[in-house]
């Protein structure tokens, strides 16, 4: 049997993929955000963040991130000494988003100091198909191609099952996913695909593209029938807490979704922000959010309705 590499994951999604392939024992280092599966908590942590969801509002975080990146800095730190001590054979990182992880250049520079044989792999998913390809890539690099193929097959079966369920759906409600609260961001990458798989209208967003800042005019014109608050990197409880200090776009309370009580807060971190196996479960959750009259409401642990009075509007 080929020897499995010592793996450092600098992405929570990669950590989930490695563990889903049965390779948790090969995982020697993770990030400060890696918390799934729970058994990875306690492994050596190589990163830190200069931004705090707990202490800063949505607008303050946006300003801090822009200030750091505009000054060509980073919001993350990497413990290069610990990385060298761990002697990984494989380091998994990304270049897709400067807000999501330590910069690729920083990781490459640190890896060169460790060992010329250390392999640094960047995962760059823009779609669900890309996520499945990443799973297979990690499987190949970690000497577990069979496990990767099996996992992708299982996830594909789950998506196919959603397609079958959608034969019962006659309408596709206009669905707005907000990937940030203040300023508001329209979804990109794989999130519009999740909406489509769940039987919603996914035209407010860019499937396979970047999430982008939107406006109250665009949101009002779209007139969403369902709104899902899924700010990147937030758990459901954090979304509700962030609403206390956030100001949503003008005209918010006149939107059909808000008037009809169809605004939901979801666990974005687990099911939408991280491009790992659980994005499929995210689509399953959205199916119930978008079509509760057919499939029943999601479990409270997955999504909760947000009362109108908890959503404050800019200028109020």
GROMACS .gro file of N, CA and C in nm, residues 3-147:
model
  435
    3UNK      N    1   0.225   0.479   0.082
    3UNK     CA    2   0.222   0.556   0.205
    3UNK      C    3   0.143   0.684   0.187
    4UNK      N    4   0.052   0.710   0.280
    4UNK     CA    5  -0.030   0.830   0.273
    4UNK      C    6   0.050   0.951   0.324
    5UNK      N    7   0.031   1.066   0.261
    5UNK     CA    8   0.109   1.184   0.298
    5UNK      C    9   0.060   1.247   0.428
    6UNK      N   10   0.150   1.319   0.493
    6UNK     CA   11   0.113   1.403   0.606
    6UNK      C   12   0.052   1.531   0.549
    7UNK      N   13  -0.070   1.561   0.591
    7UNK     CA   14  -0.147   1.668   0.527
    7UNK      C   15  -0.168   1.785   0.622
    8UNK      N   16  -0.141   1.906   0.572
    8UNK     CA   17  -0.182   2.028   0.640
    8UNK      C   18  -0.292   2.091   0.555
    9UNK      N   19  -0.405   2.118   0.617
    9UNK     CA   20  -0.516   2.183   0.547
    9UNK      C   21  -0.527   2.327   0.594
   10UNK      N   22  -0.516   2.420   0.500
   10UNK     CA   23  -0.532   2.562   0.531
   10UNK      C   24  -0.667   2.614   0.485
   11UNK      N   25  -0.763   2.521   0.471
   11UNK     CA   26  -0.900   2.553   0.433
   11UNK      C   27  -0.996   2.465   0.513
   12UNK      N   28  -1.096   2.523   0.578
   12UNK     CA   29  -1.195   2.439   0.645
   12UNK      C   30  -1.263   2.340   0.550
   13UNK      N   31  -1.288   2.382   0.426
   13UNK     CA   32  -1.352   2.292   0.331
   13UNK      C   33  -1.261   2.174   0.297
   14UNK      N   34  -1.131   2.200   0.284
   14UNK     CA   35  -1.037   2.092   0.255
   14UNK      C   36  -1.028   1.996   0.373
   15UNK      N   37  -1.035   2.050   0.494
   15UNK     CA   38  -1.036   1.964   0.613
   15UNK      C   39  -1.155   1.871   0.609
   16UNK      N   40  -1.271   1.924   0.571
   16UNK     CA   41  -1.391   1.841   0.562
   16UNK      C   42  -1.375   1.733   0.455
   17UNK      N   43  -1.316   1.770   0.343
   17UNK     CA   44  -1.295   1.673   0.235
   17UNK      C   45  -1.200   1.562   0.281
   18UNK      N   46  -1.088   1.600   0.340
   18UNK     CA   47  -0.990   1.502   0.388
   18UNK      C   48  -1.056   1.403   0.484
   19UNK      N   49  -1.135   1.454   0.576
   19UNK     CA   50  -1.199   1.367   0.675
   19UNK      C   51  -1.308   1.282   0.613
   20UNK      N   52  -1.382   1.338   0.517
   20UNK     CA   53  -1.487   1.261   0.450
   20UNK      C   54  -1.429   1.145   0.371
   21UNK      N   55  -1.302   1.156   0.334
   21UNK     CA   56  -1.233   1.048   0.262
   21UNK      C   57  -1.170   0.947   0.357
   22UNK      N   58  -1.193   0.964   0.487
   22UNK     CA   59  -1.138   0.870   0.585
   22UNK      C   60  -0.991   0.891   0.613
   23UNK      N   61  -0.941   1.014   0.593
   23UNK     CA   62  -0.798   1.043   0.606
   23UNK      C   63  -0.766   1.132   0.724
   24UNK      N   64  -0.852   1.136   0.823
   24UNK     CA   65  -0.831   1.226   0.936
   24UNK      C   66  -0.699   1.199   1.007
   25UNK      N   67  -0.658   1.075   1.014
   25UNK     CA   68  -0.532   1.041   1.081
   25UNK      C   69  -0.411   1.100   1.008
   26UNK      N   70  -0.426   1.130   0.880
   26UNK     CA   71  -0.316   1.188   0.802
   26UNK      C   72  -0.310   1.339   0.816
   27UNK      N   73  -0.413   1.397   0.878
   27UNK     CA   74  -0.423   1.542   0.891
   27UNK      C   75  -0.342   1.587   1.013
   28UNK      N   76  -0.231   1.657   0.989
   28UNK     CA   77  -0.143   1.695   1.100
   28UNK      C   78  -0.156   1.841   1.140
   29UNK      N   79  -0.227   1.923   1.060
   29UNK     CA   80  -0.243   2.064   1.094
   29UNK      C   81  -0.364   2.122   1.023
   30UNK      N   82  -0.430   2.219   1.090
   30UNK     CA   83  -0.552   2.279   1.036
   30UNK      C   84  -0.552   2.430   1.061
   31UNK      N   85  -0.663   2.496   1.026
   31UNK     CA   86  -0.677   2.639   1.050
   31UNK      C   87  -0.755   2.663   1.179
   32UNK      N   88  -0.758   2.790   1.221
   32UNK     CA   89  -0.833   2.827   1.341
   32UNK      C   90  -0.984   2.814   1.319
   33UNK      N   91  -1.027   2.803   1.192
   33UNK     CA   92  -1.170   2.793   1.162
   33UNK      C   93  -1.216   2.649   1.140
   34UNK      N   94  -1.124   2.556   1.136
   34UNK     CA   95  -1.160   2.416   1.111
   34UNK      C   96  -1.229   2.357   1.234
   35UNK      N   97  -1.357   2.326   1.220
   35UNK     CA   98  -1.434   2.275   1.332
   35UNK      C   99  -1.527   2.161   1.294
   36UNK      N  100  -1.511   2.109   1.172
   36UNK     CA  101  -1.594   1.998   1.128
   36UNK      C  102  -1.510   1.901   1.047
   37UNK      N  103  -1.520   1.771   1.079
   37UNK     CA  104  -1.595   1.715   1.191
   37UNK      C  105  -1.537   1.761   1.325
   38UNK      N  106  -1.618   1.756   1.432
   38UNK     CA  107  -1.572   1.808   1.561
   38UNK      C  108  -1.442   1.744   1.610
   39UNK      N  109  -1.414   1.623   1.564
   39UNK     CA  110  -1.293   1.553   1.609
   39UNK      C  111  -1.164   1.619   1.565
   40UNK      N  112  -1.170   1.715   1.469
   40UNK     CA  113  -1.046   1.781   1.426
   40UNK      C  114  -1.005   1.891   1.524
   41UNK      N  115  -1.099   1.932   1.608
   41UNK     CA  116  -1.067   2.035   1.707
   41UNK      C  117  -0.962   1.978   1.803
   42UNK      N  118  -0.855   2.050   1.821
   42UNK     CA  119  -0.745   2.000   1.904
   42UNK      C  120  -0.621   1.968   1.823
   43UNK      N  121  -0.636   1.956   1.692
   43UNK     CA  122  -0.518   1.938   1.607
   43UNK      C  123  -0.440   2.070   1.602
   44UNK      N  124  -0.311   2.064   1.571
   44UNK     CA  125  -0.231   2.187   1.565
   44UNK      C  126  -0.292   2.290   1.471
   45UNK      N  127  -0.300   2.415   1.519
   45UNK     CA  128  -0.362   2.524   1.443
   45UNK      C  129  -0.253   2.615   1.387
   46UNK      N  130  -0.259   2.640   1.255
   46UNK     CA  131  -0.152   2.715   1.190
   46UNK      C  132  -0.190   2.858   1.151
   47UNK      N  133  -0.316   2.895   1.168
   47UNK     CA  134  -0.357   3.028   1.123
   47UNK      C  135  -0.426   3.106   1.234
   48UNK      N  136  -0.436   3.236   1.212
   48UNK     CA  137  -0.508   3.325   1.302
   48UNK      C  138  -0.570   3.436   1.218
   49UNK      N  139  -0.669   3.505   1.275
   49UNK     CA  140  -0.738   3.611   1.202
   49UNK      C  141  -0.733   3.742   1.279
   50UNK      N  142  -0.725   3.852   1.203
   50UNK     CA  143  -0.727   3.985   1.264
   50UNK      C  144  -0.868   4.043   1.267
   51UNK      N  145  -0.965   3.965   1.220
   51UNK     CA  146  -1.104   4.009   1.214
   51UNK      C  147  -1.188   3.924   1.308
   52UNK      N  148  -1.279   3.985   1.381
   52UNK     CA  149  -1.364   3.911   1.475
   52UNK      C  150  -1.511   3.931   1.444
   53UNK      N  151  -1.580   3.822   1.408
   53UNK     CA  152  -1.724   3.828   1.388
   53UNK      C  153  -1.795   3.866   1.517
   54UNK      N  154  -1.741   3.822   1.629
   54UNK     CA  155  -1.810   3.841   1.757
   54UNK      C  156  -1.809   3.987   1.802
   55UNK      N  157  -1.700   4.059   1.772
   55UNK     CA  158  -1.685   4.195   1.825
   55UNK      C  159  -1.719   4.304   1.724
   56UNK      N  160  -1.728   4.271   1.595
   56UNK     CA  161  -1.745   4.373   1.493
   56UNK      C  162  -1.876   4.354   1.417
   57UNK      N  163  -1.932   4.466   1.373
   57UNK     CA  164  -2.055   4.460   1.295
   57UNK      C  165  -2.023   4.419   1.152
   58UNK      N  166  -2.128   4.388   1.076
   58UNK     CA  167  -2.111   4.351   0.936
   58UNK      C  168  -2.041   4.462   0.858
   59UNK      N  169  -2.081   4.587   0.879
   59UNK     CA  170  -2.019   4.700   0.809
   59UNK      C  171  -1.874   4.721   0.852
   60UNK      N  172  -1.847   4.702   0.982
   60UNK     CA  173  -1.710   4.719   1.032
   60UNK      C  174  -1.617   4.613   0.975
   61UNK      N  175  -1.666   4.491   0.965
   61UNK     CA  176  -1.584   4.384   0.908
   61UNK      C  177  -1.554   4.414   0.761
   62UNK      N  178  -1.655   4.457   0.687
   62UNK     CA  179  -1.634   4.491   0.546
   62UNK      C  180  -1.528   4.600   0.532
   63UNK      N  181  -1.536   4.703   0.616
   63UNK     CA  182  -1.438   4.812   0.610
   63UNK      C  183  -1.298   4.763   0.646
   64UNK      N  184  -1.289   4.680   0.750
   64UNK     CA  185  -1.158   4.630   0.793
   64UNK      C  186  -1.093   4.542   0.686
   65UNK      N  187  -1.174   4.458   0.624
   65UNK     CA  188  -1.121   4.371   0.518
   65UNK      C  189  -1.071   4.454   0.401
   66UNK      N  190  -1.151   4.550   0.359
   66UNK     CA  191  -1.111   4.634   0.246
   66UNK      C  192  -0.984   4.714   0.278
   67UNK      N  193  -0.975   4.762   0.400
   67UNK     CA  194  -0.857   4.841   0.440
   67UNK      C  195  -0.731   4.756   0.435
   68UNK      N  196  -0.742   4.633   0.485
   68UNK     CA  197  -0.626   4.543   0.484
   68UNK      C  198  -0.585   4.509   0.342
   69UNK      N  199  -0.682   4.470   0.259
   69UNK     CA  200  -0.650   4.424   0.125
   69UNK      C  201  -0.607   4.539   0.035
   70UNK      N  202  -0.669   4.657   0.052
   70UNK     CA  203  -0.628   4.773  -0.029
   70UNK      C  204  -0.485   4.814   0.004
   71UNK      N  205  -0.443   4.787   0.127
   71UNK     CA  206  -0.306   4.816   0.167
   71UNK      C  207  -0.212   4.701   0.140
   72UNK      N  208  -0.264   4.601   0.065
   72UNK     CA  209  -0.186   4.482   0.026
   72UNK      C  210  -0.141   4.401   0.147
   73UNK      N  211  -0.221   4.409   0.253
   73UNK     CA  212  -0.194   4.327   0.370
   73UNK      C  213  -0.278   4.200   0.366
   74UNK      N  214  -0.289   4.133   0.478
   74UNK     CA  215  -0.370   4.013   0.487
   74UNK      C  216  -0.446   4.014   0.618
   75UNK      N  217  -0.564   3.958   0.617
   75UNK     CA  218  -0.640   3.950   0.741
   75UNK      C  219  -0.606   3.823   0.818
   76UNK      N  220  -0.517   3.740   0.762
   76UNK     CA  221  -0.479   3.616   0.827
   76UNK      C  222  -0.329   3.609   0.853
   77UNK      N  223  -0.294   3.539   0.958
   77UNK     CA  224  -0.154   3.511   0.986
   77UNK      C  225  -0.127   3.362   0.974
   78UNK      N  226  -0.005   3.326   0.938
   78UNK     CA  227   0.036   3.186   0.925
   78UNK      C  228   0.154   3.159   1.016
   79UNK      N  229   0.144   3.055   1.097
   79UNK     CA  230   0.252   3.016   1.187
   79UNK      C  231   0.353   2.933   1.108
   80UNK      N  232   0.449   3.001   1.049
   80UNK     CA  233   0.545   2.933   0.962
   80UNK      C  234   0.637   2.839   1.040
   81UNK      N  235   0.669   2.874   1.163
   81UNK     CA  236   0.754   2.786   1.244
   81UNK      C  237   0.684   2.654   1.270
   82UNK      N  238   0.556   2.660   1.307
   82UNK     CA  239   0.481   2.537   1.332
   82UNK      C  240   0.467   2.455   1.204
   83UNK      N  241   0.446   2.524   1.093
   83UNK     CA  242   0.436   2.454   0.965
   83UNK      C  243   0.563   2.374   0.937
   84UNK      N  244   0.677   2.435   0.964
   84UNK     CA  245   0.804   2.365   0.943
   84UNK      C  246   0.818   2.246   1.037
   85UNK      N  247   0.774   2.263   1.163
   85UNK     CA  248   0.784   2.155   1.261
   85UNK      C  249   0.696   2.036   1.224
   86UNK      N  250   0.584   2.061   1.160
   86UNK     CA  251   0.490   1.954   1.126
   86UNK      C  252   0.538   1.870   1.008
   87UNK      N  253   0.628   1.924   0.928
   87UNK     CA  254   0.688   1.853   0.814
   87UNK      C  255   0.581   1.787   0.724
   88UNK      N  256   0.487   1.865   0.671
   88UNK     CA  257   0.384   1.804   0.585
   88UNK      C  258   0.439   1.764   0.450
   89UNK      N  259   0.381   1.662   0.394
   89UNK     CA  260   0.411   1.624   0.255
   89UNK      C  261   0.320   1.700   0.159
   90UNK      N  262   0.201   1.734   0.209
   90UNK     CA  263   0.100   1.798   0.125
   90UNK      C  264   0.036   1.913   0.203
   91UNK      N  265   0.033   2.032   0.143
   91UNK     CA  266  -0.035   2.149   0.201
   91UNK      C  267  -0.146   2.189   0.105
   92UNK      N  268  -0.268   2.195   0.156
   92UNK     CA  269  -0.383   2.230   0.072
   92UNK      C  270  -0.426   2.372   0.106
   93UNK      N  271  -0.431   2.459   0.004
   93UNK     CA  272  -0.471   2.598   0.023
   93UNK      C  273  -0.554   2.643  -0.095
   94UNK      N  274  -0.567   2.775  -0.117
   94UNK     CA  275  -0.648   2.828  -0.227
   94UNK      C  276  -0.600   2.966  -0.268
   95UNK      N  277  -0.638   3.005  -0.389
   95UNK     CA  278  -0.612   3.140  -0.440
   95UNK      C  279  -0.742   3.213  -0.472
   96UNK      N  280  -0.855   3.145  -0.455
   96UNK     CA  281  -0.984   3.196  -0.501
   96UNK      C  282  -1.025   3.326  -0.434
   97UNK      N  283  -1.002   3.336  -0.302
   97UNK     CA  284  -1.056   3.449  -0.227
   97UNK      C  285  -0.960   3.492  -0.118
   98UNK      N  286  -0.916   3.619  -0.123
   98UNK     CA  287  -0.822   3.669  -0.023
   98UNK      C  288  -0.886   3.682   0.115
   99UNK      N  289  -1.022   3.683   0.117
   99UNK     CA  290  -1.093   3.697   0.243
   99UNK      C  291  -1.113   3.562   0.312
  100UNK      N  292  -1.090   3.454   0.239
  100UNK     CA  293  -1.124   3.320   0.289
  100UNK      C  294  -1.009   3.246   0.356
  101UNK      N  295  -0.885   3.280   0.324
  101UNK     CA  296  -0.773   3.202   0.377
  101UNK      C  297  -0.643   3.279   0.360
  102UNK      N  298  -0.538   3.225   0.422
  102UNK     CA  299  -0.404   3.282   0.406
  102UNK      C  300  -0.369   3.288   0.258
  103UNK      N  301  -0.298   3.393   0.216
  103UNK     CA  302  -0.268   3.409   0.074
  103UNK      C  303  -0.181   3.295   0.023
  104UNK      N  304  -0.203   3.259  -0.102
  104UNK     CA  305  -0.131   3.149  -0.166
  104UNK      C  306   0.019   3.179  -0.169
  105UNK      N  307   0.054   3.304  -0.195
  105UNK     CA  308   0.197   3.341  -0.202
  105UNK      C  309   0.265   3.319  -0.067
  106UNK      N  310   0.196   3.353   0.042
  106UNK     CA  311   0.252   3.332   0.176
  106UNK      C  312   0.277   3.185   0.202
  107UNK      N  313   0.181   3.102   0.163
  107UNK     CA  314   0.194   2.958   0.184
  107UNK      C  315   0.309   2.901   0.102
  108UNK      N  316   0.317   2.943  -0.025
  108UNK     CA  317   0.426   2.894  -0.111
  108UNK      C  318   0.562   2.930  -0.053
  109UNK      N  319   0.578   3.053  -0.008
  109UNK     CA  320   0.705   3.098   0.047
  109UNK      C  321   0.742   3.017   0.170
  110UNK      N  322   0.644   2.993   0.257
  110UNK     CA  323   0.669   2.915   0.378
  110UNK      C  324   0.705   2.771   0.344
  111UNK      N  325   0.637   2.715   0.244
  111UNK     CA  326   0.661   2.575   0.207
  111UNK      C  327   0.801   2.556   0.150
  112UNK      N  328   0.853   2.656   0.080
  112UNK     CA  329   0.987   2.645   0.022
  112UNK      C  330   1.093   2.629   0.132
  113UNK      N  331   1.066   2.688   0.247
  113UNK     CA  332   1.161   2.681   0.358
  113UNK      C  333   1.160   2.543   0.422
  114UNK      N  334   1.045   2.475   0.415
  114UNK     CA  335   1.032   2.345   0.482
  114UNK      C  336   1.113   2.239   0.411
  115UNK      N  337   1.075   2.212   0.285
  115UNK     CA  338   1.133   2.100   0.214
  115UNK      C  339   1.096   2.115   0.067
  116UNK      N  340   1.190   2.093  -0.019
  116UNK     CA  341   1.163   2.105  -0.162
  116UNK      C  342   1.059   2.004  -0.208
  117UNK      N  343   1.042   1.895  -0.131
  117UNK     CA  344   0.947   1.791  -0.170
  117UNK      C  345   0.805   1.819  -0.122
  118UNK      N  346   0.788   1.918  -0.038
  118UNK     CA  347   0.654   1.951   0.010
  118UNK      C  348   0.569   2.004  -0.105
  119UNK      N  349   0.455   1.944  -0.123
  119UNK     CA  350   0.367   1.983  -0.234
  119UNK      C  351   0.259   2.078  -0.184
  120UNK      N  352   0.244   2.191  -0.250
  120UNK     CA  353   0.139   2.288  -0.217
  120UNK      C  354   0.036   2.283  -0.330
  121UNK      N  355  -0.089   2.254  -0.293
  121UNK     CA  356  -0.196   2.241  -0.392
  121UNK      C  357  -0.303   2.345  -0.363
  122UNK      N  358  -0.341   2.418  -0.467
  122UNK     CA  359  -0.443   2.520  -0.453
  122UNK      C  360  -0.574   2.469  -0.512
  123UNK      N  361  -0.681   2.470  -0.431
  123UNK     CA  362  -0.813   2.430  -0.477
  123UNK      C  363  -0.890   2.555  -0.518
  124UNK      N  364  -0.947   2.555  -0.638
  124UNK     CA  365  -1.011   2.675  -0.692
  124UNK      C  366  -1.151   2.644  -0.744
  125UNK      N  367  -1.244   2.604  -0.659
  125UNK     CA  368  -1.377   2.569  -0.708
  125UNK      C  369  -1.464   2.693  -0.735
  126UNK      N  370  -1.534   2.690  -0.848
  126UNK     CA  371  -1.631   2.795  -0.880
  126UNK      C  372  -1.772   2.739  -0.894
  127UNK      N  373  -1.785   2.607  -0.891
  127UNK     CA  374  -1.914   2.544  -0.913
  127UNK      C  375  -1.919   2.413  -0.835
  128UNK      N  376  -2.037   2.354  -0.830
  128UNK     CA  377  -2.050   2.224  -0.763
  128UNK      C  378  -1.967   2.119  -0.835
  129UNK      N  379  -1.965   2.125  -0.967
  129UNK     CA  380  -1.881   2.031  -1.042
  129UNK      C  381  -1.734   2.047  -1.004
  130UNK      N  382  -1.691   2.170  -0.985
  130UNK     CA  383  -1.552   2.194  -0.942
  130UNK      C  384  -1.526   2.137  -0.803
  131UNK      N  385  -1.625   2.149  -0.714
  131UNK     CA  386  -1.608   2.092  -0.579
  131UNK      C  387  -1.588   1.942  -0.588
  132UNK      N  388  -1.667   1.877  -0.672
  132UNK     CA  389  -1.652   1.732  -0.690
  132UNK      C  390  -1.514   1.699  -0.749
  133UNK      N  391  -1.468   1.783  -0.840
  133UNK     CA  392  -1.334   1.762  -0.898
  133UNK      C  393  -1.227   1.780  -0.791
  134UNK      N  394  -1.246   1.877  -0.701
  134UNK     CA  395  -1.152   1.896  -0.590
  134UNK      C  396  -1.146   1.774  -0.500
  135UNK      N  397  -1.261   1.714  -0.475
  135UNK     CA  398  -1.264   1.593  -0.391
  135UNK      C  399  -1.180   1.484  -0.456
  136UNK      N  400  -1.194   1.469  -0.586
  136UNK     CA  401  -1.115   1.367  -0.657
  136UNK      C  402  -0.966   1.404  -0.656
  137UNK      N  403  -0.934   1.532  -0.667
  137UNK     CA  404  -0.794   1.575  -0.663
  137UNK      C  405  -0.731   1.541  -0.529
  138UNK      N  406  -0.801   1.574  -0.421
  138UNK     CA  407  -0.748   1.542  -0.288
  138UNK      C  408  -0.734   1.392  -0.273
  139UNK      N  409  -0.831   1.317  -0.323
  139UNK     CA  410  -0.821   1.171  -0.316
  139UNK      C  411  -0.699   1.117  -0.386
  140UNK      N  412  -0.670   1.171  -0.506
  140UNK     CA  413  -0.552   1.127  -0.581
  140UNK      C  414  -0.424   1.161  -0.506
  141UNK      N  415  -0.414   1.283  -0.455
  141UNK     CA  416  -0.292   1.328  -0.389
  141UNK      C  417  -0.270   1.257  -0.255
  142UNK      N  418  -0.379   1.215  -0.193
  142UNK     CA  419  -0.369   1.153  -0.061
  142UNK      C  420  -0.381   1.001  -0.068
  143UNK      N  421  -0.366   0.947  -0.187
  143UNK     CA  422  -0.365   0.801  -0.206
  143UNK      C  423  -0.498   0.736  -0.166
  144UNK      N  424  -0.608   0.806  -0.197
  144UNK     CA  425  -0.741   0.751  -0.166
  144UNK      C  426  -0.838   0.779  -0.281
  145UNK      N  427  -0.800   0.742  -0.404
  145UNK     CA  428  -0.888   0.774  -0.519
  145UNK      C  429  -1.021   0.700  -0.513
  146UNK      N  430  -1.019   0.578  -0.462
  146UNK     CA  431  -1.144   0.501  -0.453
  146UNK      C  432  -1.244   0.565  -0.360
  147UNK      N  433  -1.196   0.614  -0.246
  147UNK     CA  434  -1.284   0.680  -0.150
  147UNK      C  435  -1.341   0.808  -0.211
   0.00000   0.00000   0.00000
